[in-house]
Tab-separated table of C-alpha atoms and ligand atoms in Angstrom:
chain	number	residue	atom	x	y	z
A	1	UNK	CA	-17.040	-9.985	-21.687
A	2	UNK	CA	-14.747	-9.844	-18.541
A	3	UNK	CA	-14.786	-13.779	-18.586
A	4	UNK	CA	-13.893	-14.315	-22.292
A	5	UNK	CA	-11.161	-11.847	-21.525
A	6	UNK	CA	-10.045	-13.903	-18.193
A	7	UNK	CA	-9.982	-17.093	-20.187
A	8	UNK	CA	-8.374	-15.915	-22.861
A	9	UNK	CA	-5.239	-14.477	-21.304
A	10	UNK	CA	-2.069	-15.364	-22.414
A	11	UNK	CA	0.448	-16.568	-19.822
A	12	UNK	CA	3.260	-14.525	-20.465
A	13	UNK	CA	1.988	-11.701	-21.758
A	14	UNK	CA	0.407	-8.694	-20.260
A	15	UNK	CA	-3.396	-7.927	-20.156
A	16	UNK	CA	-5.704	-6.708	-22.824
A	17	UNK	CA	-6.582	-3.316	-23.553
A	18	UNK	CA	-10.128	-3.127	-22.016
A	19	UNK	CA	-9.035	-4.630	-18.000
A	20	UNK	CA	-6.830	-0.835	-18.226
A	21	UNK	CA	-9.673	1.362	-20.119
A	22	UNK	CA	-13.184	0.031	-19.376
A	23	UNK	CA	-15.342	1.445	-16.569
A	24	UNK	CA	-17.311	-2.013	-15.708
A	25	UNK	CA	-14.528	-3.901	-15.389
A	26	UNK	CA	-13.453	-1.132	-12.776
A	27	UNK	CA	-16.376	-1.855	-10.948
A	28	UNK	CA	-15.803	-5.408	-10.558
A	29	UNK	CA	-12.182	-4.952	-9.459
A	30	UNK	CA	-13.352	-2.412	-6.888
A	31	UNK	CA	-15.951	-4.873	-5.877
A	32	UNK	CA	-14.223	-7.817	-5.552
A	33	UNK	CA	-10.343	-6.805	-4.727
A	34	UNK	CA	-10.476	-3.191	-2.817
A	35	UNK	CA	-13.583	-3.700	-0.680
A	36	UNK	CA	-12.414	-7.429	0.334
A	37	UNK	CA	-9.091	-6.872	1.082
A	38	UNK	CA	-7.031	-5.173	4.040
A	39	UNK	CA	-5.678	-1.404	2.770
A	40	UNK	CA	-2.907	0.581	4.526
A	41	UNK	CA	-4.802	3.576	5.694
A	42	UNK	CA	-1.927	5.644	7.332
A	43	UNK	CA	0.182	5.597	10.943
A	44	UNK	CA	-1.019	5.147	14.331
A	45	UNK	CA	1.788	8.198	14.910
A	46	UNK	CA	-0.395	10.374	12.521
A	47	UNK	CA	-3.245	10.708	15.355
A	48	UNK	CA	-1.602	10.473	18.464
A	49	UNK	CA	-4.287	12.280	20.915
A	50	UNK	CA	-7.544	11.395	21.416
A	51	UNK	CA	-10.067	13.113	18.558
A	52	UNK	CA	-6.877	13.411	16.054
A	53	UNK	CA	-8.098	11.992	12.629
A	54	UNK	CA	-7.300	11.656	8.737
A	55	UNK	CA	-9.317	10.744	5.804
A	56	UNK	CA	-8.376	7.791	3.771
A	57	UNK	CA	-9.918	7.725	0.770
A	58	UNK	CA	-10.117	5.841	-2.857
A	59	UNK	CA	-12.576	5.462	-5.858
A	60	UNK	CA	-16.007	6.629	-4.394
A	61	UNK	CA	-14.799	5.800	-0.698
A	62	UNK	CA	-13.828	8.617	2.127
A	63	UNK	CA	-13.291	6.930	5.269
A	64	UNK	CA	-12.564	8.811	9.122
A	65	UNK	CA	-9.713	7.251	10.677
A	66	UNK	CA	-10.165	8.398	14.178
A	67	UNK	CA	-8.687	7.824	17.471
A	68	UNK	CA	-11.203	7.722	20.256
A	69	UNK	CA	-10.699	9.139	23.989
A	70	UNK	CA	-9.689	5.299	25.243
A	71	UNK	CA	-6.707	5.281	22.416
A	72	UNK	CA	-8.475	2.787	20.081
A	73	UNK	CA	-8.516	4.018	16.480
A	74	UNK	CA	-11.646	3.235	14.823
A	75	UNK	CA	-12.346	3.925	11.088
A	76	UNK	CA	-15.540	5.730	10.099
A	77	UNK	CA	-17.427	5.547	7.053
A	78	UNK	CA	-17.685	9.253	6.121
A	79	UNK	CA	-21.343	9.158	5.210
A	80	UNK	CA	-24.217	10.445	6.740
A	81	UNK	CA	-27.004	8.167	8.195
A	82	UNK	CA	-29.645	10.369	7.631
A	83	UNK	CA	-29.652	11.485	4.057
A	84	UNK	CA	-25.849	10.441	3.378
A	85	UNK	CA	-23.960	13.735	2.878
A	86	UNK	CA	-19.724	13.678	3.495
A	87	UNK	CA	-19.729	14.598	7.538
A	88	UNK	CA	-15.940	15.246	7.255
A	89	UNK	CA	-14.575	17.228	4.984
A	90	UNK	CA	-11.520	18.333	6.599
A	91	UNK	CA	-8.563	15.793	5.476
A	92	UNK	CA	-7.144	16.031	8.989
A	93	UNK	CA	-7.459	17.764	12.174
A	94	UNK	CA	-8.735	17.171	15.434
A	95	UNK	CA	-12.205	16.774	16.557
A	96	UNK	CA	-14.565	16.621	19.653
A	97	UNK	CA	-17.452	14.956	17.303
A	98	UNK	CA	-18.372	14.806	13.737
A	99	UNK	CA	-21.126	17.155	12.884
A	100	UNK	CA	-22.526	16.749	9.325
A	101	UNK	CA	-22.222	20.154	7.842
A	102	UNK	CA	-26.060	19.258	5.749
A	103	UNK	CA	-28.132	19.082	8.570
A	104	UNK	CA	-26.181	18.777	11.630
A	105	UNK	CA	-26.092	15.488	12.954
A	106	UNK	CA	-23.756	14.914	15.218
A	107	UNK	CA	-21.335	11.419	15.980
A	108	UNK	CA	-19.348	10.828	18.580
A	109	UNK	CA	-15.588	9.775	17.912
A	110	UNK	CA	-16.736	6.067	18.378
A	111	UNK	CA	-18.872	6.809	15.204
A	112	UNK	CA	-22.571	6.654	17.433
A	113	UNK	CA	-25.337	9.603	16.440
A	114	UNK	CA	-25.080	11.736	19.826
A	115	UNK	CA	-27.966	14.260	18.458
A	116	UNK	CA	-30.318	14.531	15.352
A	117	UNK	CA	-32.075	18.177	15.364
A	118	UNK	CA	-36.004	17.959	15.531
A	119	UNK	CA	-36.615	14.022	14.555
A	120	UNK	CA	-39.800	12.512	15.823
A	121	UNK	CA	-39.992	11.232	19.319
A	122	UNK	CA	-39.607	7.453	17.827
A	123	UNK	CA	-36.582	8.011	16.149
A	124	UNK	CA	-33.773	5.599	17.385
A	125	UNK	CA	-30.753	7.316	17.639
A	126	UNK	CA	-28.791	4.291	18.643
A	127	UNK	CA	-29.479	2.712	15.042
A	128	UNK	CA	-27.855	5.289	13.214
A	129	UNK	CA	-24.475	4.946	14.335
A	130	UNK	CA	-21.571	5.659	11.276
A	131	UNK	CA	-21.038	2.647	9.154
A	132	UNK	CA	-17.343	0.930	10.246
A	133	UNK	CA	-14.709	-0.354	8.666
A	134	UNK	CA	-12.695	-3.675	10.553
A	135	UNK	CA	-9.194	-1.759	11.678
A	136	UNK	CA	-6.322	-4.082	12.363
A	137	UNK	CA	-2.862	-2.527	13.471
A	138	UNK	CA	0.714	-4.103	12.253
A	139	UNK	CA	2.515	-2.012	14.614
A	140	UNK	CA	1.808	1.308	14.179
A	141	UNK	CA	0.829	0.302	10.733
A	142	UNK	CA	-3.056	0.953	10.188
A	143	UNK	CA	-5.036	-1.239	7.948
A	144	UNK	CA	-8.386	-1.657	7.561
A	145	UNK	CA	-10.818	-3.979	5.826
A	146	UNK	CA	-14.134	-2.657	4.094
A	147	UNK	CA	-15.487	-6.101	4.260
A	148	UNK	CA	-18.506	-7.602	5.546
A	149	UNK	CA	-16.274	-10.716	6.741
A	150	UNK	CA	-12.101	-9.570	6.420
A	151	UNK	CA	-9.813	-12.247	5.531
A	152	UNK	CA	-7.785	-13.218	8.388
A	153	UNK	CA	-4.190	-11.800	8.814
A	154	UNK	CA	-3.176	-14.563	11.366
A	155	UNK	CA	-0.904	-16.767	8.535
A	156	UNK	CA	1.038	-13.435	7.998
A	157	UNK	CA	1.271	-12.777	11.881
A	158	UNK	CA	2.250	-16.085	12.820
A	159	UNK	CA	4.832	-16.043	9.776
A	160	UNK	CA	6.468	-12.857	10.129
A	161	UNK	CA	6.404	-11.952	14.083
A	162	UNK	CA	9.722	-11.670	14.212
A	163	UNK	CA	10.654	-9.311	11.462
A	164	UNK	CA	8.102	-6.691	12.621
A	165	UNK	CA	9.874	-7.248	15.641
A	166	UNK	CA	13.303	-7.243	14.352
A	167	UNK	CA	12.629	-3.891	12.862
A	168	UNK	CA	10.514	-2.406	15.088
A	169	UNK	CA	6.977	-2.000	14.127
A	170	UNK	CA	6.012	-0.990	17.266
A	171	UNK	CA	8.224	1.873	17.628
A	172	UNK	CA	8.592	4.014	14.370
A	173	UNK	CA	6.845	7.548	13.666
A	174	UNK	CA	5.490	8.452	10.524
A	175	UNK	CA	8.484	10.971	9.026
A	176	UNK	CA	6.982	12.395	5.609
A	177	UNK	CA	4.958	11.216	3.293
A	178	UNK	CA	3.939	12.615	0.016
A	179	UNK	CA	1.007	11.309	-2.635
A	180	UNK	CA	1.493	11.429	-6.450
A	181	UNK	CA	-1.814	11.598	-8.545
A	182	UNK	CA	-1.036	9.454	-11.757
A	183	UNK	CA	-3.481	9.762	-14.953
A	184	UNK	CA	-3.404	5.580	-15.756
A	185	UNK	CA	-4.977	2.772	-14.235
A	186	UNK	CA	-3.917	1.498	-10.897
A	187	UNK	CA	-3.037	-1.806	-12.198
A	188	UNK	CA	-0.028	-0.209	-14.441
A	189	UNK	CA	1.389	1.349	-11.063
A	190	UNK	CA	0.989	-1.879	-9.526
A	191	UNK	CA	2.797	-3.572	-11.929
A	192	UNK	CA	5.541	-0.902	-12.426
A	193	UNK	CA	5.898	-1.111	-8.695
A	194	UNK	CA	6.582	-5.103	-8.941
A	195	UNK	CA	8.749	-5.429	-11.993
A	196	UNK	CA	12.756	-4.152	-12.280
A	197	UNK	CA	13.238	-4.567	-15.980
A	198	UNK	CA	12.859	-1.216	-15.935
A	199	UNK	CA	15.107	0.165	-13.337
A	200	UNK	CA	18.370	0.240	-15.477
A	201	UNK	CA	17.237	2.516	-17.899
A	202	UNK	CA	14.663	4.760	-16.030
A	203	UNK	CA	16.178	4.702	-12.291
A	204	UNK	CA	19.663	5.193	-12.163
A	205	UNK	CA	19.580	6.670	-8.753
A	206	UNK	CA	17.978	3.297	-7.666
A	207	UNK	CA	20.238	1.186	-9.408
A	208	UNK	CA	23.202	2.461	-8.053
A	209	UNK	CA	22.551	1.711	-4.424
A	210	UNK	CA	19.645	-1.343	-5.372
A	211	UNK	CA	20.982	-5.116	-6.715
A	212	UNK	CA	17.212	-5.974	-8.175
A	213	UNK	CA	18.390	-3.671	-11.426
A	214	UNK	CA	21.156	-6.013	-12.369
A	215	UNK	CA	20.668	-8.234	-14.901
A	216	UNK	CA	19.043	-11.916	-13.387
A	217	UNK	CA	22.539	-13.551	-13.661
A	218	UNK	CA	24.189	-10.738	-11.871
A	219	UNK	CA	22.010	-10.132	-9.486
A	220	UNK	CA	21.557	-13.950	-8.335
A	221	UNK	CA	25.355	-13.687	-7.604
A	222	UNK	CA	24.510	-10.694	-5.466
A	223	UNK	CA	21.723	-12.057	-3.570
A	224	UNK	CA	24.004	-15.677	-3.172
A	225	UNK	CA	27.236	-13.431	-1.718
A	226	UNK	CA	24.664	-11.371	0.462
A	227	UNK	CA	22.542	-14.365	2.279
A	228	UNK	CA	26.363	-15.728	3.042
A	229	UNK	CA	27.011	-12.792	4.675
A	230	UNK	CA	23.629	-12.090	6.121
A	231	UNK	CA	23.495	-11.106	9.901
A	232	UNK	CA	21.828	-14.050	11.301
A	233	UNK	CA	19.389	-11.691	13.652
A	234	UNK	CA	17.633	-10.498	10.119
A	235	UNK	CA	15.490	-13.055	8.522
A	236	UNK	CA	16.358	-13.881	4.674
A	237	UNK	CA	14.135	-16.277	4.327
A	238	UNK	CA	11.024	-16.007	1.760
A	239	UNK	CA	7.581	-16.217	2.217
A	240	UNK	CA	5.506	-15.938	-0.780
A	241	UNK	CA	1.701	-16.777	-0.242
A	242	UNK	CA	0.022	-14.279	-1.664
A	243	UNK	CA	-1.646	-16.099	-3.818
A	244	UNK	CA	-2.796	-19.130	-1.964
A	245	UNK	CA	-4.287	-17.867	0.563
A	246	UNK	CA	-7.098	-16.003	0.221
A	247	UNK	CA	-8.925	-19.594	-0.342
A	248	UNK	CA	-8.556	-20.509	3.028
A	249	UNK	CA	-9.748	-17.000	4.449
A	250	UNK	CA	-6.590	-15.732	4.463
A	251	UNK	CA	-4.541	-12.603	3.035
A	252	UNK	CA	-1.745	-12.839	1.029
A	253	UNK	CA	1.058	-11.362	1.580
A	254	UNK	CA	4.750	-11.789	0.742
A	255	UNK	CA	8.677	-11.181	2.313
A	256	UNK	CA	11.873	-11.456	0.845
A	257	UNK	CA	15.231	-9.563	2.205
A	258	UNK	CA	16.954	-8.380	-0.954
A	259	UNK	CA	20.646	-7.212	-1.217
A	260	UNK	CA	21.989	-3.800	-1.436
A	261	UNK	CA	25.284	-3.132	-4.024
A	262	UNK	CA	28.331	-4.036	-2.418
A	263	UNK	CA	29.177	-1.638	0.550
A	264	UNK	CA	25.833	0.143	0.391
A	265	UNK	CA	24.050	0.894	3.825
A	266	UNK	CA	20.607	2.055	2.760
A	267	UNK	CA	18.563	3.625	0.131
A	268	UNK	CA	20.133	6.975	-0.325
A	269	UNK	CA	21.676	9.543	-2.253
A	270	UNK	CA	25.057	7.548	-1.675
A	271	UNK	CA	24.159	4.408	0.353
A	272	UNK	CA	25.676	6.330	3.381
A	273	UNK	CA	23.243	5.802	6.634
A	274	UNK	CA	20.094	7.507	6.556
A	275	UNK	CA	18.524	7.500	10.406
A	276	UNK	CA	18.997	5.607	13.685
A	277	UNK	CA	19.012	1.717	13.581
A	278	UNK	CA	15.009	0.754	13.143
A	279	UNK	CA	13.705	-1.761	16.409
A	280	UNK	CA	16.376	-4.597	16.963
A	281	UNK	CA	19.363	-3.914	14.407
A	282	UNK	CA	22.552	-2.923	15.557
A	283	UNK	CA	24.504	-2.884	12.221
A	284	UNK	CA	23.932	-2.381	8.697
A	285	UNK	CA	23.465	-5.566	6.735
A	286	UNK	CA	23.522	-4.339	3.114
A	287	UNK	CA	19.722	-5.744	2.707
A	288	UNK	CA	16.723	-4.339	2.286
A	289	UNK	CA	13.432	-6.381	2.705
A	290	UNK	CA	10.225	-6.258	0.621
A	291	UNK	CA	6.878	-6.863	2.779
A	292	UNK	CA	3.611	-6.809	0.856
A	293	UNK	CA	-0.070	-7.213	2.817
A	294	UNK	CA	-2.982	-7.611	0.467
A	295	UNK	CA	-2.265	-6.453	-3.504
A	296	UNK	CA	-1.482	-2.822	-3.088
A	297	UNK	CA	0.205	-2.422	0.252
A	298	UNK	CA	4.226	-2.205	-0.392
A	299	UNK	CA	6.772	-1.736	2.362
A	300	UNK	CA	10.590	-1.721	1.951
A	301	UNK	CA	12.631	-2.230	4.778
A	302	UNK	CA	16.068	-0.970	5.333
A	303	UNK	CA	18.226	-1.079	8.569
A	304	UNK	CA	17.113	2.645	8.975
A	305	UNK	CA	14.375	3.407	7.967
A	306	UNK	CA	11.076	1.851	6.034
A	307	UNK	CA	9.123	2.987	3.239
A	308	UNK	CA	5.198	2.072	2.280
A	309	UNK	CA	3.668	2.376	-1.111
A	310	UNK	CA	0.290	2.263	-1.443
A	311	UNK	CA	-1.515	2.925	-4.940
A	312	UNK	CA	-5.249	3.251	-4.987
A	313	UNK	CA	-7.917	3.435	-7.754
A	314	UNK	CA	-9.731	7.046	-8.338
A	315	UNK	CA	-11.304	6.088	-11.352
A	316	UNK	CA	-10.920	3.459	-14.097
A	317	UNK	CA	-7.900	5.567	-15.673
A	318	UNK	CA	-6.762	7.400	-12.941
A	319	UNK	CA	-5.399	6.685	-9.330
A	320	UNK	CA	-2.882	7.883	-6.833
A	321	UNK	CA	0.309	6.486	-5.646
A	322	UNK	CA	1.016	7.481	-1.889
A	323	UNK	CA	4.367	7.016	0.018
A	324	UNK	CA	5.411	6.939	3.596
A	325	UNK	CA	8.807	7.109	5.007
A	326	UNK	CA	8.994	5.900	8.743
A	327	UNK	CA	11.773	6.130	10.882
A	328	UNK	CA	12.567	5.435	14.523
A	329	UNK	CA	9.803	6.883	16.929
A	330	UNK	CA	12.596	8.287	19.439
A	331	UNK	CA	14.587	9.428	16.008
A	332	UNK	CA	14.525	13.414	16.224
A	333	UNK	CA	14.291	15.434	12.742
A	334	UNK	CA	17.117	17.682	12.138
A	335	UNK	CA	19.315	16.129	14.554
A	336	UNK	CA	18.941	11.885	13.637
A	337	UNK	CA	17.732	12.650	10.174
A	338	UNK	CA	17.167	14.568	7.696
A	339	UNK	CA	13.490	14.845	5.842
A	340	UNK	CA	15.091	15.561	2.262
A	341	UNK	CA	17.711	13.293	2.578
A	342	UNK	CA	15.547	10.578	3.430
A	343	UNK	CA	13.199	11.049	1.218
A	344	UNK	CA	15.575	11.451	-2.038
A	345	UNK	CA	16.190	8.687	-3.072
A	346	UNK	CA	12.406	7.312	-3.644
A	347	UNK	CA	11.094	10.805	-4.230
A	348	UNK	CA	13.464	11.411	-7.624
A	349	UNK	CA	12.556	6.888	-7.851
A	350	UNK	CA	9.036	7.633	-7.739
A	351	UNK	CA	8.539	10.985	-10.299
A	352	UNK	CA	10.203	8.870	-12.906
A	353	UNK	CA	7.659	6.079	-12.307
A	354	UNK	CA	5.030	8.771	-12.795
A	355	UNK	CA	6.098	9.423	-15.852
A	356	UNK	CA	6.757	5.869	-16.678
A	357	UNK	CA	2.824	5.035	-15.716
A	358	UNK	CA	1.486	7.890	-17.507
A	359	UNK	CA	3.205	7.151	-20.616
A	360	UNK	CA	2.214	3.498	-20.317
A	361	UNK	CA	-1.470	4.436	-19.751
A	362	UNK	CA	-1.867	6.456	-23.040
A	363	UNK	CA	0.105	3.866	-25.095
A	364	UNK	CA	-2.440	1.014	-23.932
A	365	UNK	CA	-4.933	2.996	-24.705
A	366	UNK	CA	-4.212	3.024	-28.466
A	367	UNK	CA	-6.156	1.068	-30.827
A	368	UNK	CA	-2.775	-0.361	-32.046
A	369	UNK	CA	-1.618	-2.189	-28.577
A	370	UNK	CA	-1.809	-5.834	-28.355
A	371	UNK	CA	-0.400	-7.752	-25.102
A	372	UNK	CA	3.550	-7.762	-25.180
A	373	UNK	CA	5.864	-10.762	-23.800
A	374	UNK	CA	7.171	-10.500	-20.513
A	375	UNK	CA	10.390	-10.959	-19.704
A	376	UNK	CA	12.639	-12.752	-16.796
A	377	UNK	CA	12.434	-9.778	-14.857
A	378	UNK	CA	8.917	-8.937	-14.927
A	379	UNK	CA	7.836	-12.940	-13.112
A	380	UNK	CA	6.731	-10.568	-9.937
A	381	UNK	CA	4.307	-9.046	-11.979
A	382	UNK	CA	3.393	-12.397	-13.804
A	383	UNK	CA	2.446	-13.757	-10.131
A	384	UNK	CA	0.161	-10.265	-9.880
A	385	UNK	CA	-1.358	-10.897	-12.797
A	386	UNK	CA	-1.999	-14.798	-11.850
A	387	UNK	CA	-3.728	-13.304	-8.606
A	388	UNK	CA	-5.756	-10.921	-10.109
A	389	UNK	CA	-7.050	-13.019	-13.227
A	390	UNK	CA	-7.707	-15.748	-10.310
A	391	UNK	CA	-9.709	-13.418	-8.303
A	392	UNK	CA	-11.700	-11.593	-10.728
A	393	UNK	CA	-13.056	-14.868	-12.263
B	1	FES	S1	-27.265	14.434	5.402
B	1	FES	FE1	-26.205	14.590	7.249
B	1	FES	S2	-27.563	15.565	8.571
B	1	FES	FE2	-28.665	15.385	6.726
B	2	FE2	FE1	10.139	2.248	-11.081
């Protein structure tokens, strides 16, 4: 079924009923796209002491992100190796070792099985270590890979050194974060996310500080006045490989630096500075870049501050968008910044888009919905739908 639907897709149009409502073709996505490709876990700054941890988690998944007495962080497969229980059920804290509340085995912080009550004298600990997850850190950014082989993030590395160092990714803290549970399929948030058709009628908090609501015309004008402008320290130029690359072993990922409205900073309540200047910047540039890493990793870039989205899969109709605001790791709350200031803007952006997903969800489901044209505006989701019909064949 999945491949009569794959080769009968429309170009132009967006995706049958069943890729949004049927369970098996959940499976295959979570198969083939979330335990293949790199997923923003959370913050080095979130476990800054040896034994701090968090649980990332998503579908069936629960995974121990950990940081071990020499500083590494190591992610954890939260499943027992003796009979497979949770170990961790504590979403965060801090921990000597992981003791499995079932029958008490106990792992280290590196993930090995330090004691297993009353097992025969031929029992191998040292073979029942936690199952791991690859970690890779952009910055303080944490991803990690649930495959058996990751794709390689060298491309990206090699292509965009110097914006994480141009803004710091090194040196910013973790400054709130907040997850919204949304009853729809993870591929309408996903597209929501990378489409601005809608942003004139359902965000006007975001469209009066953002360009990318304007109509195409207008906002080509916008982004031509801002790249003559730009501060030549901040890189404008595009990278968009997302979807060549995971051929060659590669994962995708994408960058573009996107203009603000005329005379706005940064994404806020007025486009009046938010925080202290993020790693290199020393002025406001009246840009804001977007930085994808795999499909459902999202960062937006202003001078101040940064944002990540990240929207993962609970179930075939349900799934959770989470989002982090970072800001300067010296910047100190209360006195540099303000949490509810900061977070505003994409707090009031990102209820609407709730809403937006929810009511999207139930109309797919309807026995009267039949793919709808795309427009103009929508070609960033056109490109995620190119990539994901490509990789689920
Ligand atoms: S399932 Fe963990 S100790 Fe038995
Ligand atoms: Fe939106």
């Amino acid at each position: 079924m999945l491949k009569k639907l794959i080769n009968d897709y429309q170009y132009g149009f967006s995706l049958e009923q069943d890729f949004y409502t049927d369970p098996e073709i959940y499976k295959a996505e979570i198969e083939n796209i979330f335990l293949k490709s790199w997923l923003f876990a959370g913050h080095a700054s979130q476990i800054p002491n040896s034994g701090d941890f968090f649980l990332f988690e998503f579908d069936q998944e629960s995974i121990i992100i950990v940081r071990t007495k020499d500083g590494a962080i190591k992610a954890h497969l939260n499943v027992c190796r003796h009979r497979g229980s949770h170990i961790c059920l504590e979403k965060k804290g801090t921990a000597k070792a992981f003791t499995c509340p079932y029958h008490a085995w106990s792992y280290d912080l590196k993930g090995s099985l330090i004691s297993a009550r009353l097992m025969s004298d031929d029992f191998d600990k040292s073979d029942n270590g936690l199952h791991q997850a690859h970690v890779e850190l952009i910055g303080g950014l944490i991803f990690i890979s649930l495959a058996e082989k990751p794709l390689s993030l060298k491309a990206m590395r090699d292509d965009l050194g110097d914006v994480f160092d141009t803004f710091g990714f090194d040196n910013m803290k973790l400054a709130a974060q907040k997850s919204f549970p949304i009853a729809a399929n993870w591929k309408l948030a996903v597209e929501n996310y990378q489409e601005c058709y809608h942003c004139a009628p359902s965000h006007q908090e975001f469209a009066k500080v953002h360009a990318m609501a304007a109509s195409p015309a207008i906002f080509k004008k916008n982004k031509e006045n801002y790249l003559d402008r730009a501060d030549e320290n901040i890189r404008t130029k595009e990278s968009s490989y997302y979807f060549d690359l995971a051929k060659n072993g590669e994962e995708g990922y994408q960058y573009g630096r996107n203009p603000l409205l005329e005379g706005k900073k940064t994404g806020s309540f007025d486009g009046e500075g938010l925080a202290p200047f993020l790693g290199k910047i020393t002025a406001y540039d009246g840009g804001a870049s977007e930085f994808m890493v795999g499909p459902v990793n999202f960062f937006l870039i202003y001078n101040d501050h940064m944002l990540g989205y990240r929207f993962m899969p609970m179930s075939h109709g349900t799934c959770c968008c989470d989002v982090f605001w970072f800001v300067r790791d010296d910047a100190i709350e209360g006195k540099d910044y303000d949490v509810e200031k900061l977070t505003w803007l994409w707090d009031i952006t990102t209820q609407a888009d709730e809403q937006i997903i929810i009511n999207n969800q139930k109309g797919v489901a309807s026995h009267f919905y039949k793919p709808g044209k795309l427009s103009e505006m929508e070609h960033f989701e056109q490109n995620f739908l190119n990539w994901y019909l490509k990789t689920m064949r």
